[in-house]
Amino acid sequence: MQRDVPLKVWGKGIEGQLVTVSIADQQVQAVVENGQWELILEPLPIHNSDNPLTMRIASGEEEIILDNILVGDVYLAGGQSNMLMPLRLMDTAAEDLQQAEYPEIRLYDVPCRHYEDADLFVGGNGELGIWEIKDKTSWRECTPENVKNFSAIGYYFAKDIYESQNIPIGIINCNWGGKSAACWIDEKVMAEHSELYQLYEEFAEKVSKVDEAEYAAKWQRYVEQITTYIEENGTKIPLEPFGKYYSYRPCGVFHTMLKPIAPFGLKGVLWYQGESDDFQHHIYEKMLTVMIANWRALFEDPKLPFFIVQLPFVNRSGDQFKWGFIRQAQFNVTQKLDNTYLAVGIDAGGDGDIHPTDKKDISLRLVLLARKYLYNEDIVADSPVVSDVQFEGKKAIIIFDQVNGKLINKGDRVQGFMLCGEDGVYKDAEARIVDWNQVEVWCDEIESPFGVRYGFTNFCTCTLYNDSGLPVTPFNYELN
């Protein structure tokens, strides 16, 4: 449980009955109303494995006892498949799993549920080969067996924070592959923003045209095929039928995955998502902004920190700038919202794979940000960002902030820049470092530059870093 904050405990019960919760030297009571109860515990200090707690929840003749409870810092790992991607699929999995014995790191998997109160819980992403039926879920100690199918980023982050801070760490794994940020927003909140609510209304209209009897039959076959896949370990994973339980529906997993775990006390949120929203990048900044506000309200913490992974490069066909606009939106959100931080991942992609199998660099950058902003360490954690652009003749002079030392080039030449003229057509550009925080950019084909981009295409090689090894943040700058 999260240290040093009031802690909500909640559950279901028999109408009108008294529920008593006891932990440490506290005893708090609540009455069941409309089948639900909720109470608040006073803040608890750190309790490690040498001094675990026991919680007793009693009502009438029933009693639930939860033991081996630790108190430290709890993080939620949210997003889509790159956050979900398990430790066992990493390049260094064999070595990592051998060392993954941490009794003071606790893991919690939120089941991927298609609808509320579903009997069938499906965990994981079929594309990654980790489908499993979960009929229950609980906190588990970090062991090689327990962590092998757990989020690699979540594990690496927890391990590094635990080793640097020496306090118990909990990670809540709440993610599902392929899901838009719109899936993680309450429709009541979405209704306040017409450009977002349109997504919800469009889905509702499509579902209204689906024959319910036909859909029910397709859904039953889908469930049976998933079960067969799990039992036979290799059957082709079925395509999910479109209908009211469609897991990609706007606002869906907000209710089936996120809402059931709120308002559990959190230290912060790790967020790695955006790939599935590249087709609607023009509203992604709004979507992410609304989602963060929604989550902060849900967890009753208006300052809840968000650590956002900026999308890496990917070798993908189609519009070459889609991921660039998502990266820009992610950056913009962290500039406009307090307690939001950006882990630049432009260099952490896979050449032809949307699921890179090395997540250590991404995790380390999240760790550095947490250590600086949550644990008040005097360390370099932020990537350099553009602070000014000056156009002089055929050249653009880029001035960076947050350099913390000097800019360095990890390559035989500086790569990643593009220039455009007033026609708006971007072309690859040459560049060189001219001062500790300045880069000069030019393109022989462009006489009078109008705009400059860095790390803005889906697939790009970016070679600029600060001398702490953090990559320069991608950007898009135009005169208008």
mmCIF file of C-alpha atoms in Angstrom, residues 86-385:
data_model
loop_
_atom_site.group_PDB
_atom_site.id
_atom_site.type_symbol
_atom_site.label_atom_id
_atom_site.label_comp_id
_atom_site.label_asym_id
_atom_site.label_seq_id
_atom_site.Cartn_x
_atom_site.Cartn_y
_atom_site.Cartn_z
ATOM 1 C CA PRO A 86 6.427 -9.324 -20.636
ATOM 2 C CA LEU A 87 9.885 -9.784 -19.210
ATOM 3 C CA ARG A 88 10.220 -13.260 -20.734
ATOM 4 C CA LEU A 89 10.289 -11.756 -24.255
ATOM 5 C CA MET A 90 13.188 -9.394 -23.589
ATOM 6 C CA ASP A 91 16.620 -9.929 -25.182
ATOM 7 C CA THR A 92 18.150 -10.412 -21.727
ATOM 8 C CA ALA A 93 15.252 -12.433 -20.275
ATOM 9 C CA ALA A 94 17.311 -15.451 -19.189
ATOM 10 C CA GLU A 95 19.711 -13.359 -17.130
ATOM 11 C CA ASP A 96 16.996 -11.005 -15.861
ATOM 12 C CA LEU A 97 14.760 -13.830 -14.649
ATOM 13 C CA GLN A 98 17.595 -15.523 -12.777
ATOM 14 C CA GLN A 99 18.020 -12.348 -10.735
ATOM 15 C CA ALA A 100 14.319 -11.526 -10.274
ATOM 16 C CA GLU A 101 13.970 -12.504 -6.618
ATOM 17 C CA TYR A 102 12.746 -9.412 -4.762
ATOM 18 C CA PRO A 103 10.425 -10.089 -1.786
ATOM 19 C CA GLU A 104 9.914 -6.350 -1.292
ATOM 20 C CA ILE A 105 8.694 -5.773 -4.859
ATOM 21 C CA ARG A 106 5.028 -6.703 -5.249
ATOM 22 C CA LEU A 107 3.183 -7.281 -8.531
ATOM 23 C CA TYR A 108 -0.501 -6.915 -9.328
ATOM 24 C CA ASP A 109 -2.051 -7.821 -12.701
ATOM 25 C CA VAL A 110 -5.371 -6.215 -13.572
ATOM 26 C CA PRO A 111 -7.258 -8.764 -15.707
ATOM 27 C CA CYS A 112 -8.101 -7.685 -19.244
ATOM 28 C CA ARG A 113 -11.888 -7.878 -19.174
ATOM 29 C CA HIS A 114 -14.182 -7.293 -22.128
ATOM 30 C CA TYR A 115 -17.091 -6.152 -19.967
ATOM 31 C CA GLU A 116 -17.847 -5.433 -16.327
ATOM 32 C CA ASP A 117 -18.330 -8.467 -14.059
ATOM 33 C CA ALA A 118 -17.193 -10.790 -16.840
ATOM 34 C CA ASP A 119 -16.720 -14.421 -15.776
ATOM 35 C CA LEU A 120 -13.970 -14.833 -18.359
ATOM 36 C CA PHE A 121 -10.886 -12.762 -17.730
ATOM 37 C CA VAL A 122 -8.408 -12.657 -20.568
ATOM 38 C CA GLY A 123 -4.912 -11.552 -19.651
ATOM 39 C CA GLY A 124 -2.343 -10.363 -22.119
ATOM 40 C CA ASN A 125 -2.113 -9.672 -25.805
ATOM 41 C CA GLY A 126 -2.604 -12.522 -28.262
ATOM 42 C CA GLU A 127 -0.120 -10.927 -30.635
ATOM 43 C CA LEU A 128 2.528 -11.485 -27.971
ATOM 44 C CA GLY A 129 1.415 -15.038 -27.247
ATOM 45 C CA ILE A 130 0.455 -14.704 -23.592
ATOM 46 C CA TRP A 131 -3.279 -15.316 -23.521
ATOM 47 C CA GLU A 132 -4.480 -16.891 -20.300
ATOM 48 C CA ILE A 133 -7.757 -17.154 -18.441
ATOM 49 C CA LYS A 134 -7.680 -15.537 -15.009
ATOM 50 C CA ASP A 135 -10.461 -16.381 -12.583
ATOM 51 C CA LYS A 136 -8.923 -14.353 -9.772
ATOM 52 C CA THR A 137 -6.154 -11.893 -9.193
ATOM 53 C CA SER A 138 -3.980 -10.955 -6.231
ATOM 54 C CA TRP A 139 -0.758 -9.262 -5.193
ATOM 55 C CA ARG A 140 2.281 -11.505 -5.684
ATOM 56 C CA GLU A 141 5.873 -11.289 -4.564
ATOM 57 C CA CYS A 142 8.415 -10.701 -7.322
ATOM 58 C CA THR A 143 9.908 -14.089 -8.183
ATOM 59 C CA PRO A 144 11.154 -15.440 -11.533
ATOM 60 C CA GLU A 145 7.927 -17.398 -11.947
ATOM 61 C CA ASN A 146 5.622 -14.525 -10.997
ATOM 62 C CA VAL A 147 7.384 -11.861 -13.063
ATOM 63 C CA LYS A 148 8.034 -13.727 -16.319
ATOM 64 C CA ASN A 149 4.656 -12.698 -17.803
ATOM 65 C CA PHE A 150 4.674 -9.298 -16.089
ATOM 66 C CA SER A 151 5.417 -5.972 -17.792
ATOM 67 C CA ALA A 152 9.153 -5.745 -18.518
ATOM 68 C CA ILE A 153 9.130 -1.968 -18.114
ATOM 69 C CA GLY A 154 7.171 -2.292 -14.878
ATOM 70 C CA TYR A 155 9.678 -4.796 -13.503
ATOM 71 C CA TYR A 156 12.813 -2.895 -14.553
ATOM 72 C CA PHE A 157 11.369 0.311 -13.102
ATOM 73 C CA ALA A 158 10.402 -1.317 -9.804
ATOM 74 C CA LYS A 159 13.799 -3.005 -9.451
ATOM 75 C CA ASP A 160 15.776 0.179 -10.061
ATOM 76 C CA ILE A 161 13.605 2.320 -7.773
ATOM 77 C CA TYR A 162 13.750 -0.323 -5.045
ATOM 78 C CA GLU A 163 17.530 -0.586 -5.279
ATOM 79 C CA SER A 164 18.030 3.191 -5.274
ATOM 80 C CA GLN A 165 15.500 4.043 -2.535
ATOM 81 C CA ASN A 166 15.516 0.843 -0.438
ATOM 82 C CA ILE A 167 11.766 0.896 0.179
ATOM 83 C CA PRO A 168 9.045 -1.599 -0.828
ATOM 84 C CA ILE A 169 7.687 -1.015 -4.337
ATOM 85 C CA GLY A 170 4.366 -2.142 -5.779
ATOM 86 C CA ILE A 171 3.539 -2.190 -9.494
ATOM 87 C CA ILE A 172 -0.039 -2.415 -10.762
ATOM 88 C CA ASN A 173 -0.019 -3.730 -14.334
ATOM 89 C CA CYS A 174 -3.080 -2.114 -15.973
ATOM 90 C CA ASN A 175 -2.757 -2.209 -19.765
ATOM 91 C CA TRP A 176 -4.085 -3.957 -22.865
ATOM 92 C CA GLY A 177 -2.562 -4.185 -26.325
ATOM 93 C CA GLY A 178 -3.900 -2.062 -29.154
ATOM 94 C CA LYS A 179 -6.108 0.188 -27.044
ATOM 95 C CA SER A 180 -6.589 3.863 -27.847
ATOM 96 C CA ALA A 181 -6.294 6.449 -25.089
ATOM 97 C CA ALA A 182 -10.028 6.936 -25.714
ATOM 98 C CA CYS A 183 -10.615 3.473 -24.246
ATOM 99 C CA TRP A 184 -9.292 4.719 -20.891
ATOM 100 C CA ILE A 185 -11.638 7.731 -20.481
ATOM 101 C CA ASP A 186 -15.049 7.829 -18.779
ATOM 102 C CA GLU A 187 -17.818 8.622 -21.274
ATOM 103 C CA LYS A 188 -19.235 11.209 -18.835
ATOM 104 C CA VAL A 189 -15.940 13.077 -19.014
ATOM 105 C CA MET A 190 -15.660 12.518 -22.756
ATOM 106 C CA ALA A 191 -19.119 14.031 -23.229
ATOM 107 C CA GLU A 192 -17.700 17.387 -22.111
ATOM 108 C CA HIS A 193 -15.434 17.444 -25.187
ATOM 109 C CA SER A 194 -17.323 17.186 -28.475
ATOM 110 C CA GLU A 195 -14.345 16.187 -30.626
ATOM 111 C CA LEU A 196 -13.713 13.218 -28.312
ATOM 112 C CA TYR A 197 -17.329 12.283 -27.608
ATOM 113 C CA GLN A 198 -17.814 11.886 -31.339
ATOM 114 C CA LEU A 199 -15.687 8.718 -31.082
ATOM 115 C CA TYR A 200 -18.081 7.299 -28.492
ATOM 116 C CA GLU A 201 -21.169 8.236 -30.496
ATOM 117 C CA GLU A 202 -19.780 6.757 -33.716
ATOM 118 C CA PHE A 203 -19.109 3.450 -31.959
ATOM 119 C CA ALA A 204 -22.576 3.423 -30.378
ATOM 120 C CA GLU A 205 -24.165 3.999 -33.783
ATOM 121 C CA LYS A 206 -22.230 1.102 -35.333
ATOM 122 C CA VAL A 207 -23.142 -1.232 -32.455
ATOM 123 C CA SER A 208 -26.821 -0.326 -32.794
ATOM 124 C CA LYS A 209 -26.750 -1.865 -36.275
ATOM 125 C CA VAL A 210 -25.327 -5.207 -35.082
ATOM 126 C CA ASP A 211 -27.818 -8.085 -34.905
ATOM 127 C CA GLU A 212 -27.814 -9.083 -31.209
ATOM 128 C CA ALA A 213 -28.605 -12.768 -31.718
ATOM 129 C CA GLU A 214 -25.934 -13.117 -34.393
ATOM 130 C CA TYR A 215 -23.438 -11.278 -32.197
ATOM 131 C CA ALA A 216 -24.222 -13.483 -29.179
ATOM 132 C CA ALA A 217 -23.430 -16.578 -31.248
ATOM 133 C CA LYS A 218 -20.195 -15.069 -32.556
ATOM 134 C CA TRP A 219 -19.202 -14.033 -29.025
ATOM 135 C CA GLN A 220 -19.758 -17.539 -27.688
ATOM 136 C CA ARG A 221 -17.603 -19.019 -30.468
ATOM 137 C CA TYR A 222 -14.925 -16.420 -29.710
ATOM 138 C CA VAL A 223 -14.835 -17.389 -26.028
ATOM 139 C CA GLU A 224 -14.674 -21.079 -26.918
ATOM 140 C CA GLN A 225 -11.856 -20.479 -29.408
ATOM 141 C CA ILE A 226 -9.831 -18.503 -26.850
ATOM 142 C CA THR A 227 -10.241 -21.350 -24.362
ATOM 143 C CA THR A 228 -9.158 -23.846 -27.030
ATOM 144 C CA TYR A 229 -6.112 -21.722 -27.834
ATOM 145 C CA ILE A 230 -5.075 -21.720 -24.185
ATOM 146 C CA GLU A 231 -5.661 -25.445 -23.731
ATOM 147 C CA GLU A 232 -3.896 -26.490 -26.935
ATOM 148 C CA ASN A 233 -1.229 -23.774 -26.797
ATOM 149 C CA GLY A 234 -0.940 -22.941 -30.437
ATOM 150 C CA THR A 235 -4.390 -22.766 -31.988
ATOM 151 C CA LYS A 236 -4.760 -19.666 -34.126
ATOM 152 C CA ILE A 237 -6.029 -16.809 -31.988
ATOM 153 C CA PRO A 238 -9.547 -15.818 -33.125
ATOM 154 C CA LEU A 239 -10.491 -12.353 -34.293
ATOM 155 C CA GLU A 240 -12.663 -10.576 -31.761
ATOM 156 C CA PRO A 241 -16.198 -10.046 -33.124
ATOM 157 C CA PHE A 242 -17.495 -6.489 -33.316
ATOM 158 C CA GLY A 243 -20.292 -5.688 -30.891
ATOM 159 C CA LYS A 244 -21.133 -4.301 -27.476
ATOM 160 C CA TYR A 245 -18.294 -6.216 -25.745
ATOM 161 C CA TYR A 246 -15.687 -5.129 -28.292
ATOM 162 C CA SER A 247 -12.586 -4.473 -26.201
ATOM 163 C CA TYR A 248 -11.456 -1.579 -28.440
ATOM 164 C CA ARG A 249 -14.611 0.458 -27.782
ATOM 165 C CA PRO A 250 -14.171 4.016 -26.466
ATOM 166 C CA CYS A 251 -14.459 4.172 -22.655
ATOM 167 C CA GLY A 252 -14.511 0.361 -22.382
ATOM 168 C CA VAL A 253 -11.438 -0.556 -20.337
ATOM 169 C CA PHE A 254 -11.924 2.540 -18.197
ATOM 170 C CA HIS A 255 -14.858 0.681 -16.651
ATOM 171 C CA THR A 256 -13.614 -2.906 -16.861
ATOM 172 C CA MET A 257 -9.992 -2.421 -15.764
ATOM 173 C CA LEU A 258 -9.259 1.016 -14.300
ATOM 174 C CA LYS A 259 -12.351 1.891 -12.280
ATOM 175 C CA PRO A 260 -12.282 -1.323 -10.182
ATOM 176 C CA ILE A 261 -8.806 -0.453 -8.804
ATOM 177 C CA ALA A 262 -9.517 3.203 -7.987
ATOM 178 C CA PRO A 263 -8.914 5.044 -5.743
ATOM 179 C CA PHE A 264 -6.076 2.778 -4.593
ATOM 180 C CA GLY A 265 -3.232 4.987 -3.349
ATOM 181 C CA LEU A 266 -0.541 5.646 -5.982
ATOM 182 C CA LYS A 267 2.865 7.326 -6.079
ATOM 183 C CA GLY A 268 2.696 7.799 -9.854
ATOM 184 C CA VAL A 269 1.640 6.473 -13.267
ATOM 185 C CA LEU A 270 3.932 5.134 -16.004
ATOM 186 C CA TRP A 271 2.232 5.607 -19.400
ATOM 187 C CA TYR A 272 3.400 4.043 -22.697
ATOM 188 C CA GLN A 273 0.736 4.398 -25.384
ATOM 189 C CA GLY A 274 -0.061 6.267 -28.583
ATOM 190 C CA GLU A 275 0.723 3.782 -31.334
ATOM 191 C CA SER A 276 -2.971 2.960 -31.843
ATOM 192 C CA ASP A 277 -3.909 6.634 -32.065
ATOM 193 C CA ASP A 278 -1.579 7.598 -34.905
ATOM 194 C CA PHE A 279 -4.532 7.770 -37.322
ATOM 195 C CA GLN A 280 -6.158 10.440 -35.118
ATOM 196 C CA HIS A 281 -3.020 12.269 -34.055
ATOM 197 C CA HIS A 282 -4.763 15.626 -34.526
ATOM 198 C CA ILE A 283 -6.842 15.021 -31.355
ATOM 199 C CA TYR A 284 -4.282 13.028 -29.349
ATOM 200 C CA GLU A 285 -3.028 15.967 -27.286
ATOM 201 C CA LYS A 286 -6.595 16.713 -26.239
ATOM 202 C CA MET A 287 -7.287 13.043 -25.596
ATOM 203 C CA LEU A 288 -4.231 12.547 -23.379
ATOM 204 C CA THR A 289 -4.884 15.787 -21.493
ATOM 205 C CA VAL A 290 -8.480 14.792 -20.758
ATOM 206 C CA MET A 291 -7.442 11.259 -19.800
ATOM 207 C CA ILE A 292 -4.880 12.482 -17.260
ATOM 208 C CA ALA A 293 -7.419 14.834 -15.653
ATOM 209 C CA ASN A 294 -9.962 11.995 -15.577
ATOM 210 C CA TRP A 295 -7.511 9.611 -13.870
ATOM 211 C CA ARG A 296 -6.452 12.220 -11.327
ATOM 212 C CA ALA A 297 -10.099 12.766 -10.393
ATOM 213 C CA LEU A 298 -10.761 9.022 -10.242
ATOM 214 C CA PHE A 299 -7.781 8.391 -7.937
ATOM 215 C CA GLU A 300 -8.657 11.529 -5.944
ATOM 216 C CA ASP A 301 -5.211 13.017 -6.437
ATOM 217 C CA PRO A 302 -5.139 16.242 -8.514
ATOM 218 C CA LYS A 303 -1.328 16.176 -8.559
ATOM 219 C CA LEU A 304 -0.884 12.489 -9.449
ATOM 220 C CA PRO A 305 2.426 12.330 -11.377
ATOM 221 C CA PHE A 306 2.424 10.908 -14.923
ATOM 222 C CA PHE A 307 5.631 9.688 -16.557
ATOM 223 C CA ILE A 308 4.972 9.485 -20.304
ATOM 224 C CA VAL A 309 7.088 7.452 -22.722
ATOM 225 C CA GLN A 310 7.472 9.332 -25.996
ATOM 226 C CA LEU A 311 7.084 6.983 -28.964
ATOM 227 C CA PRO A 312 10.312 5.569 -30.457
ATOM 228 C CA PHE A 313 11.093 5.188 -34.149
ATOM 229 C CA VAL A 314 9.327 2.487 -36.142
ATOM 230 C CA ASN A 315 9.784 1.310 -39.726
ATOM 231 C CA ARG A 316 6.159 1.485 -40.816
ATOM 232 C CA SER A 317 4.423 2.119 -44.118
ATOM 233 C CA GLY A 318 1.912 4.894 -44.699
ATOM 234 C CA ASP A 319 2.063 8.530 -43.644
ATOM 235 C CA GLN A 320 5.672 8.987 -42.534
ATOM 236 C CA PHE A 321 4.845 11.732 -40.011
ATOM 237 C CA LYS A 322 2.004 10.108 -38.003
ATOM 238 C CA TRP A 323 4.204 9.064 -35.097
ATOM 239 C CA GLY A 324 5.962 12.426 -35.215
ATOM 240 C CA PHE A 325 2.690 14.177 -34.485
ATOM 241 C CA ILE A 326 1.996 11.759 -31.617
ATOM 242 C CA ARG A 327 5.461 12.510 -30.198
ATOM 243 C CA GLN A 328 4.762 16.229 -30.472
ATOM 244 C CA ALA A 329 1.426 15.814 -28.686
ATOM 245 C CA GLN A 330 3.087 13.859 -25.881
ATOM 246 C CA PHE A 331 5.711 16.582 -25.489
ATOM 247 C CA ASN A 332 3.077 19.330 -25.521
ATOM 248 C CA VAL A 333 1.117 17.650 -22.728
ATOM 249 C CA THR A 334 4.176 17.520 -20.478
ATOM 250 C CA GLN A 335 4.817 21.217 -21.120
ATOM 251 C CA LYS A 336 1.263 22.258 -20.271
ATOM 252 C CA LEU A 337 0.302 19.990 -17.352
ATOM 253 C CA ASP A 338 2.002 20.101 -13.970
ATOM 254 C CA ASN A 339 3.536 16.883 -12.646
ATOM 255 C CA THR A 340 3.842 15.286 -16.076
ATOM 256 C CA TYR A 341 7.243 14.187 -17.342
ATOM 257 C CA LEU A 342 8.558 12.907 -20.687
ATOM 258 C CA ALA A 343 10.886 9.954 -21.170
ATOM 259 C CA VAL A 344 12.243 10.435 -24.703
ATOM 260 C CA GLY A 345 12.366 7.109 -26.537
ATOM 261 C CA ILE A 346 13.192 8.109 -30.126
ATOM 262 C CA ASP A 347 16.263 5.818 -30.194
ATOM 263 C CA ALA A 348 14.581 2.832 -28.522
ATOM 264 C CA GLY A 349 12.556 1.447 -31.429
ATOM 265 C CA GLY A 350 12.756 -1.706 -33.487
ATOM 266 C CA ASP A 351 13.820 -1.557 -37.130
ATOM 267 C CA GLY A 352 10.868 -3.522 -38.445
ATOM 268 C CA ASP A 353 9.150 -4.394 -35.178
ATOM 269 C CA ILE A 354 6.564 -2.317 -33.383
ATOM 270 C CA HIS A 355 7.446 -4.276 -30.216
ATOM 271 C CA PRO A 356 11.167 -3.731 -29.467
ATOM 272 C CA THR A 357 12.608 -6.438 -27.208
ATOM 273 C CA ASP A 358 14.896 -4.151 -25.236
ATOM 274 C CA LYS A 359 13.017 -1.989 -22.754
ATOM 275 C CA LYS A 360 15.896 -1.135 -20.396
ATOM 276 C CA ASP A 361 16.716 2.294 -21.851
ATOM 277 C CA ILE A 362 13.064 3.354 -21.666
ATOM 278 C CA SER A 363 12.768 2.101 -18.105
ATOM 279 C CA LEU A 364 16.004 3.790 -17.025
ATOM 280 C CA ARG A 365 14.762 7.150 -18.308
ATOM 281 C CA LEU A 366 11.521 6.726 -16.371
ATOM 282 C CA VAL A 367 13.556 5.853 -13.281
ATOM 283 C CA LEU A 368 15.750 8.945 -13.631
ATOM 284 C CA LEU A 369 12.684 11.183 -13.860
ATOM 285 C CA ALA A 370 11.108 9.579 -10.789
ATOM 286 C CA ARG A 371 14.330 9.852 -8.801
ATOM 287 C CA LYS A 372 14.648 13.535 -9.671
ATOM 288 C CA TYR A 373 11.059 14.691 -9.296
ATOM 289 C CA LEU A 374 9.602 12.301 -6.695
ATOM 290 C CA TYR A 375 12.661 11.466 -4.603
ATOM 291 C CA ASN A 376 14.337 14.880 -4.964
ATOM 292 C CA GLU A 377 17.711 13.611 -6.180
ATOM 293 C CA ASP A 378 20.063 16.101 -7.800
ATOM 294 C CA ILE A 379 20.590 14.180 -11.048
ATOM 295 C CA VAL A 380 20.278 14.766 -14.802
ATOM 296 C CA ALA A 381 16.957 13.256 -15.882
ATOM 297 C CA ASP A 382 15.512 15.493 -18.617
ATOM 298 C CA SER A 383 16.352 15.314 -22.295
ATOM 299 C CA PRO A 384 17.433 18.503 -24.096
ATOM 300 C CA VAL A 385 14.518 20.441 -25.624
#
